[in-house]
Short mmCIF file of C-alpha atoms in Angstrom, two decimals:
data_model
loop_
_atom_site.label_atom_id
_atom_site.label_comp_id
_atom_site.label_asym_id
_atom_site.label_seq_id
_atom_site.Cartn_x
_atom_site.Cartn_y
_atom_site.Cartn_z
CA MET Y 36 -18.81 -14.72 -17.70
CA GLY Y 37 -16.71 -12.17 -19.47
CA ILE Y 38 -14.80 -12.22 -22.87
CA ARG Y 39 -12.59 -15.19 -22.95
CA VAL Y 40 -9.52 -15.05 -25.58
CA LYS Y 41 -8.33 -18.36 -26.62
CA PRO Y 42 -4.67 -19.31 -27.49
CA THR Y 43 -3.97 -18.56 -31.01
CA CYS Y 44 -4.94 -21.48 -33.52
CA SER Y 45 -4.97 -21.86 -37.21
CA CYS Y 46 -7.81 -21.56 -39.45
CA THR Y 47 -7.99 -22.80 -43.26
CA THR Y 48 -8.79 -20.07 -45.80
CA PRO Y 49 -10.84 -20.86 -49.03
CA THR Y 50 -7.43 -21.12 -50.80
CA ASP Y 51 -6.33 -23.76 -48.28
CA ASN Y 52 -3.58 -21.64 -46.74
CA ARG Y 53 -3.62 -21.86 -42.89
CA VAL Y 54 -3.54 -18.73 -41.23
CA PRO Y 55 -2.99 -18.06 -37.32
CA VAL Y 56 -5.93 -16.51 -35.55
CA ARG Y 57 -6.83 -15.37 -32.25
CA VAL Y 58 -10.28 -16.19 -30.93
CA ARG Y 59 -12.54 -14.35 -28.62
CA SER Y 60 -15.43 -15.88 -26.97
CA LEU Y 61 -18.60 -13.84 -25.67
CA PRO Y 62 -21.43 -15.20 -23.78
CA LEU Y 63 -25.02 -14.94 -25.22
CA ARG Y 64 -27.57 -14.01 -22.43
CA ASP Y 65 -31.38 -13.83 -22.33
CA GLN Y 66 -33.65 -11.25 -20.83
CA ALA Y 67 -32.93 -12.84 -17.46
CA GLY Y 68 -29.31 -12.87 -17.68
CA THR Y 69 -28.92 -16.72 -18.19
CA ILE Y 70 -26.42 -17.69 -20.58
CA VAL Y 71 -28.09 -19.33 -23.59
CA GLY Y 72 -25.01 -19.53 -25.98
CA ALA Y 73 -21.82 -18.06 -27.04
CA ALA Y 74 -20.40 -16.23 -29.88
CA GLU Y 75 -16.71 -16.83 -31.19
CA ILE Y 76 -14.94 -13.87 -32.95
CA PHE Y 77 -11.86 -14.88 -35.18
CA ALA Y 78 -9.09 -12.24 -35.95
CA PRO Y 79 -5.97 -12.84 -37.71
CA ASP Y 80 -2.98 -12.97 -35.04
CA ARG Y 81 -0.43 -11.14 -37.08
CA ASP Y 82 2.13 -11.56 -34.21
CA ALA Y 83 2.14 -15.26 -34.36
CA PRO Y 84 4.77 -15.92 -37.25
CA GLU Y 85 7.02 -13.18 -35.60
CA ALA Y 86 6.88 -14.93 -32.04
CA ALA Y 87 7.53 -18.10 -33.70
CA ARG Y 88 10.40 -16.88 -35.59
CA ARG Y 89 12.00 -15.33 -32.29
CA ILE Y 90 11.22 -18.50 -30.37
CA ALA Y 91 13.07 -20.56 -33.15
CA GLU Y 92 15.94 -18.01 -32.93
CA LEU Y 93 16.26 -18.38 -29.38
CA GLU Y 94 16.25 -22.12 -29.40
CA GLU Y 95 18.74 -22.03 -32.08
CA LEU Y 96 21.16 -19.72 -29.87
CA ALA Y 97 20.79 -22.01 -26.96
CA TYR Y 98 22.54 -24.81 -28.87
CA LEU Y 99 25.07 -22.87 -31.22
CA ASP Y 100 28.44 -21.78 -30.21
CA ALA Y 101 28.49 -18.15 -30.87
CA LEU Y 102 32.06 -17.87 -32.43
CA THR Y 103 31.87 -20.94 -34.65
CA ALA Y 104 28.25 -21.40 -35.37
CA LEU Y 105 28.81 -25.20 -34.55
CA PRO Y 106 26.75 -26.95 -32.09
CA ASN Y 107 27.70 -26.13 -28.69
CA ARG Y 108 28.43 -28.39 -25.38
CA ARG Y 109 24.74 -28.34 -24.22
CA TYR Y 110 23.80 -29.75 -27.71
CA LEU Y 111 26.55 -32.35 -27.88
CA GLN Y 112 25.75 -33.73 -24.42
CA SER Y 113 22.04 -34.08 -25.51
CA GLN Y 114 23.11 -36.14 -28.70
CA LEU Y 115 25.49 -38.37 -26.42
CA GLU Y 116 22.49 -39.15 -24.42
CA GLN Y 117 20.34 -39.83 -27.47
CA ARG Y 118 22.94 -42.10 -29.35
CA LEU Y 119 23.50 -44.05 -26.15
CA GLY Y 120 19.71 -44.58 -25.68
CA GLU Y 121 19.90 -46.02 -29.28
CA LEU Y 122 22.65 -48.15 -28.53
CA GLN Y 123 20.89 -49.61 -25.57
CA ARG Y 124 17.58 -50.07 -27.23
CA TYR Y 125 18.62 -50.99 -30.80
CA GLY Y 126 22.34 -51.99 -30.80
CA TRP Y 127 23.22 -49.07 -33.14
CA PRO Y 128 27.05 -48.34 -32.52
CA PHE Y 129 28.75 -44.89 -32.38
CA GLY Y 130 31.93 -43.57 -31.07
CA ALA Y 131 33.29 -40.15 -29.88
CA VAL Y 132 36.26 -38.22 -30.92
CA LEU Y 133 37.55 -35.27 -28.93
CA LEU Y 134 40.15 -32.91 -30.54
CA ASP Y 135 42.24 -30.16 -29.27
CA VAL Y 136 44.27 -27.65 -31.15
CA ASP Y 137 48.08 -28.04 -30.52
CA HIS Y 138 49.89 -25.01 -28.97
CA PHE Y 139 46.92 -22.84 -29.22
CA LYS Y 140 48.03 -20.39 -26.36
CA ASN Y 141 51.20 -19.88 -28.50
CA VAL Y 142 48.82 -18.66 -31.31
CA ASN Y 143 46.99 -16.26 -28.87
CA ASP Y 144 50.33 -15.05 -27.50
CA VAL Y 145 51.91 -14.48 -30.95
CA PHE Y 146 48.99 -13.26 -33.00
CA GLY Y 147 46.67 -12.00 -30.53
CA HIS Y 148 43.27 -13.27 -29.41
CA PRO Y 149 41.24 -11.92 -32.61
CA THR Y 150 43.46 -13.93 -34.94
CA GLY Y 151 43.14 -16.87 -32.32
CA ASP Y 152 39.49 -16.71 -32.75
CA ARG Y 153 39.80 -16.89 -36.48
CA VAL Y 154 41.89 -19.89 -36.07
CA LEU Y 155 39.22 -21.61 -34.16
CA THR Y 156 36.62 -20.56 -36.72
CA MET Y 157 38.94 -22.07 -39.48
CA VAL Y 158 39.44 -25.51 -37.44
CA ALA Y 159 35.53 -25.46 -37.04
CA LYS Y 160 34.95 -25.07 -40.56
CA THR Y 161 37.48 -27.48 -41.61
CA LEU Y 162 35.97 -30.14 -39.13
CA GLU Y 163 32.33 -29.32 -40.17
CA LEU Y 164 33.22 -29.98 -43.91
CA ALA Y 165 34.89 -33.21 -43.17
CA THR Y 166 31.95 -34.53 -41.11
CA ARG Y 167 29.61 -37.20 -42.55
CA PRO Y 168 26.01 -35.88 -43.12
CA PHE Y 169 24.76 -38.14 -40.31
CA ASP Y 170 27.45 -37.64 -37.99
CA LEU Y 171 27.95 -34.28 -35.58
CA VAL Y 172 30.93 -32.17 -34.67
CA GLY Y 173 30.72 -29.16 -32.41
CA ARG Y 174 32.76 -26.90 -30.04
CA TRP Y 175 33.33 -28.58 -26.63
CA GLY Y 176 34.80 -25.48 -25.17
CA GLY Y 177 38.02 -23.42 -25.63
CA GLU Y 178 40.04 -24.99 -28.42
CA GLU Y 179 38.30 -28.38 -27.74
CA PHE Y 180 35.86 -30.04 -30.38
CA LEU Y 181 33.80 -32.93 -29.97
CA ALA Y 182 32.73 -35.37 -32.85
CA VAL Y 183 29.74 -37.94 -32.23
CA VAL Y 184 30.13 -40.66 -34.93
CA THR Y 185 27.34 -42.99 -35.56
CA ASN Y 186 27.12 -46.76 -37.01
CA ILE Y 187 30.97 -47.25 -37.00
CA ASP Y 188 33.47 -49.75 -35.81
CA LEU Y 189 36.99 -48.98 -34.20
CA GLU Y 190 38.79 -49.00 -37.56
CA SER Y 191 36.53 -46.67 -39.11
CA LEU Y 192 36.52 -44.33 -36.18
CA THR Y 193 40.32 -44.06 -36.31
CA ALA Y 194 40.24 -43.21 -39.97
CA VAL Y 195 37.62 -40.56 -39.26
CA ALA Y 196 39.81 -38.93 -36.50
CA ASP Y 197 42.85 -39.18 -38.76
CA ARG Y 198 40.91 -37.53 -41.55
CA PHE Y 199 39.98 -34.62 -39.38
CA ARG Y 200 43.72 -34.38 -38.24
CA ALA Y 201 44.91 -34.25 -41.78
CA LEU Y 202 42.51 -31.76 -43.21
CA VAL Y 203 43.11 -29.33 -40.19
CA ARG Y 204 47.01 -29.71 -40.85
CA THR Y 205 46.62 -28.73 -44.52
CA SER Y 206 44.21 -25.84 -43.78
CA SER Y 207 45.75 -22.24 -43.00
CA LEU Y 208 44.92 -18.56 -42.75
CA THR Y 209 46.41 -16.79 -45.74
CA ASP Y 210 45.18 -13.09 -45.44
CA THR Y 211 47.63 -12.63 -42.66
CA PRO Y 212 51.28 -11.32 -42.87
CA SER Y 213 52.53 -15.01 -43.10
CA PRO Y 214 50.10 -18.01 -43.40
CA ILE Y 215 48.87 -19.73 -39.98
CA SER Y 216 48.40 -23.21 -39.76
CA VAL Y 217 47.79 -25.51 -36.74
CA THR Y 218 47.48 -29.28 -35.93
CA VAL Y 219 45.09 -31.00 -33.75
CA SER Y 220 45.64 -33.98 -31.38
CA ALA Y 221 42.63 -36.56 -31.09
CA GLY Y 222 41.35 -39.15 -28.68
CA ALA Y 223 38.76 -41.64 -29.78
CA THR Y 224 36.50 -44.50 -28.47
CA LEU Y 225 33.51 -46.42 -28.97
CA ALA Y 226 30.68 -46.36 -26.70
CA ASN Y 227 29.54 -49.65 -25.02
CA LEU Y 228 26.45 -50.68 -23.26
CA GLU Y 229 27.77 -49.76 -19.84
CA ASP Y 230 28.74 -46.08 -20.71
CA ASP Y 231 26.95 -42.97 -19.70
CA PRO Y 232 27.97 -39.54 -21.24
CA GLU Y 233 30.40 -38.93 -18.52
CA SER Y 234 32.24 -42.29 -18.86
CA ILE Y 235 32.64 -41.75 -22.76
CA LEU Y 236 33.85 -38.15 -22.03
CA GLN Y 237 36.49 -39.22 -19.34
CA ARG Y 238 37.81 -41.97 -21.79
CA VAL Y 239 38.40 -39.72 -24.78
CA ASP Y 240 39.78 -36.96 -22.60
CA ARG Y 241 42.49 -39.33 -21.26
CA LEU Y 242 43.17 -40.64 -24.87
CA LEU Y 243 43.47 -37.17 -26.14
CA TYR Y 244 45.92 -36.43 -23.26
CA ARG Y 245 47.91 -39.59 -24.32
CA SER Y 246 48.28 -37.80 -27.70
CA LYS Y 247 49.42 -34.67 -26.22
CA GLU Y 248 52.02 -36.66 -24.27
CA GLU Y 249 53.39 -38.71 -27.23
CA GLY Y 250 53.93 -35.74 -29.55
CA ARG Y 251 50.63 -34.14 -30.34
CA ASP Y 252 49.04 -34.21 -34.11
CA ARG Y 253 48.07 -37.96 -33.50
CA THR Y 254 45.16 -40.03 -32.67
CA SER Y 255 44.81 -42.40 -29.64
CA VAL Y 256 42.09 -45.07 -29.70
CA GLU Y 257 40.73 -47.22 -27.35
CA GLN Y 258 38.28 -50.19 -27.52
CA PRO Y 259 36.25 -50.14 -24.34
CA GLY Y 260 36.42 -53.40 -22.27
#
């Protein structure tokens, strides 16, 4: 039996502070070589806080959009699944709002992609500031954003989507040769017990397309059957 190193654990100091330590176990043998006990050596694990910090950073990066710093598609999908579980178990209602920046290709073509990225960041910040503390908005991909809105009915969900649109419409980049502003179109729906994430996303995508067809900068809402 050789030296055995245990995983990092925490010990309490006389001041009641928890300190990460690494533990080494050594066998104690008698003259015949029989193991009669063991000794453990505790040493501070100074690398543990840094390792924990790096793990937290990697976890955060896995769920954040690099451009806007909003939750990304992966995280939004996990939240849809979680909200559906709560709806099915407890009856807690929620809805989804899919928003798309109108004529965003024109922004990139006229002002360039770096300015287009800044426009997306502006829209992201506007939506984030307009979101209630217990709701979530993230970047779904490209120029699309998805909001997951909890404890809501259809009328209130429509109001949330319209508030998003109004605030984006009145936002602008002003440190450019001329102010740049955009609008967003929205599709919104409540979830029902028969839904899965894919059916909700298909529904809001279809409703968003309806808003685009009907002139943009508007909200299309549907009560699921």
